């Protein structure tokens, strides 16, 4: 992983490739790599779909090694959804394969002169950029079947569906999983639209004859990995809860505390929650001979995913995650798991962010285009996006765009990006992160609950109201650092409770790179990433006024607890004072 | 917590259903417990005492209950929160995510949900027998739920009808017998249940043909 592959899609005479050494980007991976390149090389005032924007795809620092959980991949650019910097990450096989091919990043630059669509094939010998207009508007599943026919079964693919080709702001970039299905997505911020603007339909990776990346100290690395895996397996969340029920285990508990946004953020409880909970979903998967415990990439020991079969026992989609079940379920008043699974499949097939689409449909329902709870109508609305109809183009450009088109006032977005499945009036601390993250409303921006181990920000009294500001800051720093390693964020649960597991992670990094990294070093990396991102956004025109929740969160009481978001603006402005 | 048989003797005309089913069906019945059920128990005590003495848990089992939600509010102090007649008590093992960590009792991130944290009002409460609405989530369904099913739970007819409507044909094949008010009645017993008004309350217990589950 000692080079960057740059592909100029707008070069005279057709796309041209160039391999460059890492240079000033040496030692970076994942989000640190994508944000460093975007921050330094992309003009902040450029149009996100224009030639000046760049799409950066980067495996994590430990991707391509035997380290468990190291299969995350980051996609960065200027976001067409938020207008600011974006990093969206995903599981799947591509991170491992790309890293083993030796690339720390692929950077798509420029813009084709016409509407020719390209596929890119990369193996150990060559990079081929092939015009292929037969791929136009193919949904992801059909596209991957075609690639399997052309390149065989030992590949990993990075692709866009029709939504990306049509440059919709909710378009995702898809990554194939272990079964070579396009089920893993860098969903947020419209990264798929930027790939579409570059004229790239699919990148096919083949790492035949390439070996695992070798650590500087193989014995220490092996030992650290063993301790790391043991830590994950003994923790109740990563060793039991997530494997048994997946992330959808959150539905029941969020609903019970009244923090589950329902009917487009009108209330905090959904009467149908038990019908779509992780517990119900896992039982149904087992009953239909699907799989309730499954990984999204090789080397995953948490296994929070699964395989969802339809009523006839045929594959329908991967196990929908909590955010998807909420967005298409409770948020739209839908309590039918089969309908939600179909919506998940359609989103994956068209290449759409499930959170953004669920929010768009919730707003469409509020506008009267369909009734809350009408699952058939919801499916038809997503199909409109797949068709590219005028209505579909409105919905596919996200919640804020849909709300403007239909005159809806309750728009749960920050910096233009739809809010995920936790209402910030009930869980105010996450509202601080939604408001201030450079990415827009993002539940993963402050997900890495490792602050107590990292000890960033000194001693914080979490029980005082102001503690929420410090905690959000520290969580965002820790998350930015973990996103750079290529590690799945779910390792954070074990790190929170088990300092020895966090030490094992540090030991993995140190043994691989020959470093002497400490918790302080990880903190500095996280701060560096956030500083780059905030600097980009400031140059793009963002001010403190963009670090706010929509006004209705301050004014509309949220049942059943009738609470409002009451963190003061001046406190939100302190989040990044370090 | 009163056992099923004790419930039978003091139930004042409630329908008592006892399912005897194949072991493979127990997981279906466990899912009922996430949606809420009633138990009759001694109330007017702290949550910890309720868990110890009424539910019969030991300290280790209580430690594994990472989130305790009383009347829709996360509880941090099990010793000060009081169970009253009609209280709703939901129990969960550790769940993922920042919000999962936020909802842990006494956790580092509890300030994130300070506006909905349970605070004991100190209001007077009756000490004696009453009803408590319970919910069990995730890993606790399996670890605690079986005892509830054996001893018996109270459900609304509406919830039970919903449950029956969701079952596929293999469910009925796995039902070995059904007892209505202590008498073997087969699946015909369910005809009586279907005729109950939705608001009616019934008692349900579940067992396997031979031995414990």
PDB file of C-alpha atoms in Angstrom, chain A residues 235-237 240-242 244-245 247 249-250 252-254 256-257 269 274-275 277 279-280 283 287 422 425-430 446-447 449-452 460 462-464 468 471-472 475 493 496-497 561 563 566, chain B residues 27-28 31 34-35 66-67 69 71-74 88-90 92-104 107-116 135-142 162 166-168 170:
ATOM      1  CA  UNK A 235     -17.500  -8.491  25.225  1.00  0.00           C
ATOM      2  CA  UNK A 236     -21.295  -8.842  25.572  1.00  0.00           C
ATOM      3  CA  UNK A 237     -22.069  -6.495  22.681  1.00  0.00           C
ATOM      4  CA  UNK A 240     -23.197 -11.844  21.910  1.00  0.00           C
ATOM      5  CA  UNK A 241     -25.693  -9.055  21.191  1.00  0.00           C
ATOM      6  CA  UNK A 242     -24.540  -8.055  17.714  1.00  0.00           C
ATOM      7  CA  UNK A 244     -27.424 -12.719  17.679  1.00  0.00           C
ATOM      8  CA  UNK A 245     -29.582  -9.831  16.548  1.00  0.00           C
ATOM      9  CA  UNK A 247     -27.764  -3.670  14.852  1.00  0.00           C
ATOM     10  CA  UNK A 249     -31.363  -4.987  18.368  1.00  0.00           C
ATOM     11  CA  UNK A 250     -31.679  -1.242  19.040  1.00  0.00           C
ATOM     12  CA  UNK A 252     -36.983  -2.162  21.051  1.00  0.00           C
ATOM     13  CA  UNK A 253     -34.887  -0.219  23.511  1.00  0.00           C
ATOM     14  CA  UNK A 254     -34.990   3.081  21.568  1.00  0.00           C
ATOM     15  CA  UNK A 256     -39.156   1.928  24.937  1.00  0.00           C
ATOM     16  CA  UNK A 257     -37.344   5.084  26.045  1.00  0.00           C
ATOM     17  CA  UNK A 269     -42.770   5.548  20.059  1.00  0.00           C
ATOM     18  CA  UNK A 274     -42.121  -5.266  18.140  1.00  0.00           C
ATOM     19  CA  UNK A 275     -43.002  -6.478  14.648  1.00  0.00           C
ATOM     20  CA  UNK A 277     -37.370  -5.483  16.025  1.00  0.00           C
ATOM     21  CA  UNK A 279     -35.366 -10.058  17.827  1.00  0.00           C
ATOM     22  CA  UNK A 280     -38.296 -10.628  15.458  1.00  0.00           C
ATOM     23  CA  UNK A 283     -36.221 -15.305  14.360  1.00  0.00           C
ATOM     24  CA  UNK A 287     -37.339 -19.731  10.328  1.00  0.00           C
ATOM     25  CA  UNK A 422     -32.187   8.600  17.274  1.00  0.00           C
ATOM     26  CA  UNK A 425     -34.714  15.647  21.865  1.00  0.00           C
ATOM     27  CA  UNK A 426     -34.701  12.377  23.811  1.00  0.00           C
ATOM     28  CA  UNK A 427     -30.960  11.745  23.520  1.00  0.00           C
ATOM     29  CA  UNK A 428     -29.630  15.295  23.531  1.00  0.00           C
ATOM     30  CA  UNK A 429     -25.987  14.344  23.480  1.00  0.00           C
ATOM     31  CA  UNK A 430     -26.279  12.801  20.051  1.00  0.00           C
ATOM     32  CA  UNK A 446     -19.489  10.327  17.381  1.00  0.00           C
ATOM     33  CA  UNK A 447     -19.882   6.596  17.628  1.00  0.00           C
ATOM     34  CA  UNK A 449     -17.203   5.384  22.607  1.00  0.00           C
ATOM     35  CA  UNK A 450     -13.540   5.187  23.451  1.00  0.00           C
ATOM     36  CA  UNK A 451     -13.138   8.483  25.234  1.00  0.00           C
ATOM     37  CA  UNK A 452     -12.470   6.975  28.621  1.00  0.00           C
ATOM     38  CA  UNK A 460     -14.870  15.341  31.954  1.00  0.00           C
ATOM     39  CA  UNK A 462     -20.253  13.600  32.215  1.00  0.00           C
ATOM     40  CA  UNK A 463     -23.060  14.191  34.664  1.00  0.00           C
ATOM     41  CA  UNK A 464     -22.968  17.957  34.213  1.00  0.00           C
ATOM     42  CA  UNK A 468     -22.288  16.652  26.635  1.00  0.00           C
ATOM     43  CA  UNK A 471     -18.118  14.134  25.310  1.00  0.00           C
ATOM     44  CA  UNK A 472     -19.359  14.848  21.802  1.00  0.00           C
ATOM     45  CA  UNK A 475     -16.325  10.964  20.615  1.00  0.00           C
ATOM     46  CA  UNK A 493     -17.852  -1.252  22.238  1.00  0.00           C
ATOM     47  CA  UNK A 496     -14.961   1.280  25.744  1.00  0.00           C
ATOM     48  CA  UNK A 497     -15.095  -1.375  28.400  1.00  0.00           C
ATOM     49  CA  UNK A 561     -41.692  12.638  27.253  1.00  0.00           C
ATOM     50  CA  UNK A 563     -39.009  17.144  25.581  1.00  0.00           C
ATOM     51  CA  UNK A 566     -32.258  22.609  24.760  1.00  0.00           C
TER      52      UNK A 566
ATOM     53  CA  UNK B  27     -38.523 -19.238  20.749  1.00  0.00           C
ATOM     54  CA  UNK B  28     -41.783 -18.132  19.098  1.00  0.00           C
ATOM     55  CA  UNK B  31     -40.901 -13.171  21.127  1.00  0.00           C
ATOM     56  CA  UNK B  34     -40.639  -8.205  23.949  1.00  0.00           C
ATOM     57  CA  UNK B  35     -44.058  -6.653  23.306  1.00  0.00           C
ATOM     58  CA  UNK B  66     -27.399  -3.279  31.398  1.00  0.00           C
ATOM     59  CA  UNK B  67     -30.477  -1.146  30.801  1.00  0.00           C
ATOM     60  CA  UNK B  69     -36.339   1.232  31.820  1.00  0.00           C
ATOM     61  CA  UNK B  71     -42.206   3.794  32.816  1.00  0.00           C
ATOM     62  CA  UNK B  72     -40.289   4.592  29.652  1.00  0.00           C
ATOM     63  CA  UNK B  73     -37.327   6.200  31.428  1.00  0.00           C
ATOM     64  CA  UNK B  74     -33.825   4.766  31.857  1.00  0.00           C
ATOM     65  CA  UNK B  88     -43.932  -0.682  33.238  1.00  0.00           C
ATOM     66  CA  UNK B  89     -40.492  -2.291  33.533  1.00  0.00           C
ATOM     67  CA  UNK B  90     -38.333  -3.157  30.503  1.00  0.00           C
ATOM     68  CA  UNK B  92     -32.233  -5.200  28.244  1.00  0.00           C
ATOM     69  CA  UNK B  93     -28.758  -6.663  27.990  1.00  0.00           C
ATOM     70  CA  UNK B  94     -25.969  -4.523  26.496  1.00  0.00           C
ATOM     71  CA  UNK B  95     -26.822  -3.097  23.081  1.00  0.00           C
ATOM     72  CA  UNK B  96     -24.521  -1.499  20.501  1.00  0.00           C
ATOM     73  CA  UNK B  97     -23.841   2.036  19.501  1.00  0.00           C
ATOM     74  CA  UNK B  98     -23.291   5.271  21.279  1.00  0.00           C
ATOM     75  CA  UNK B  99     -26.965   5.406  22.158  1.00  0.00           C
ATOM     76  CA  UNK B 100     -26.767   1.855  23.451  1.00  0.00           C
ATOM     77  CA  UNK B 101     -23.957   2.964  25.745  1.00  0.00           C
ATOM     78  CA  UNK B 102     -25.938   6.070  26.641  1.00  0.00           C
ATOM     79  CA  UNK B 103     -28.848   3.970  27.859  1.00  0.00           C
ATOM     80  CA  UNK B 104     -26.749   1.791  30.142  1.00  0.00           C
ATOM     81  CA  UNK B 107     -23.013   4.676  32.354  1.00  0.00           C
ATOM     82  CA  UNK B 108     -20.459   7.280  31.448  1.00  0.00           C
ATOM     83  CA  UNK B 109     -22.697   8.697  28.754  1.00  0.00           C
ATOM     84  CA  UNK B 110     -25.870   8.931  30.834  1.00  0.00           C
ATOM     85  CA  UNK B 111     -25.784  12.729  30.599  1.00  0.00           C
ATOM     86  CA  UNK B 112     -26.632  12.362  26.918  1.00  0.00           C
ATOM     87  CA  UNK B 113     -30.170  11.385  27.907  1.00  0.00           C
ATOM     88  CA  UNK B 114     -30.535  13.416  31.079  1.00  0.00           C
ATOM     89  CA  UNK B 115     -33.901  14.847  29.984  1.00  0.00           C
ATOM     90  CA  UNK B 116     -35.512  11.402  30.027  1.00  0.00           C
ATOM     91  CA  UNK B 135     -40.859  -6.309  28.659  1.00  0.00           C
ATOM     92  CA  UNK B 136     -37.779  -8.388  27.958  1.00  0.00           C
ATOM     93  CA  UNK B 137     -35.389  -7.501  25.155  1.00  0.00           C
ATOM     94  CA  UNK B 138     -32.619  -9.268  23.217  1.00  0.00           C
ATOM     95  CA  UNK B 139     -30.467 -11.783  25.133  1.00  0.00           C
ATOM     96  CA  UNK B 140     -32.746 -11.548  28.161  1.00  0.00           C
ATOM     97  CA  UNK B 141     -35.592 -13.085  26.189  1.00  0.00           C
ATOM     98  CA  UNK B 142     -33.801 -16.390  26.296  1.00  0.00           C
ATOM     99  CA  UNK B 162     -52.005 -10.979  16.975  1.00  0.00           C
ATOM    100  CA  UNK B 166     -48.557 -14.377  12.793  1.00  0.00           C
ATOM    101  CA  UNK B 167     -47.894 -18.111  13.112  1.00  0.00           C
ATOM    102  CA  UNK B 168     -47.272 -20.370  10.143  1.00  0.00           C
ATOM    103  CA  UNK B 170     -45.429 -25.510  11.367  1.00  0.00           C
TER     104      UNK B 170
END
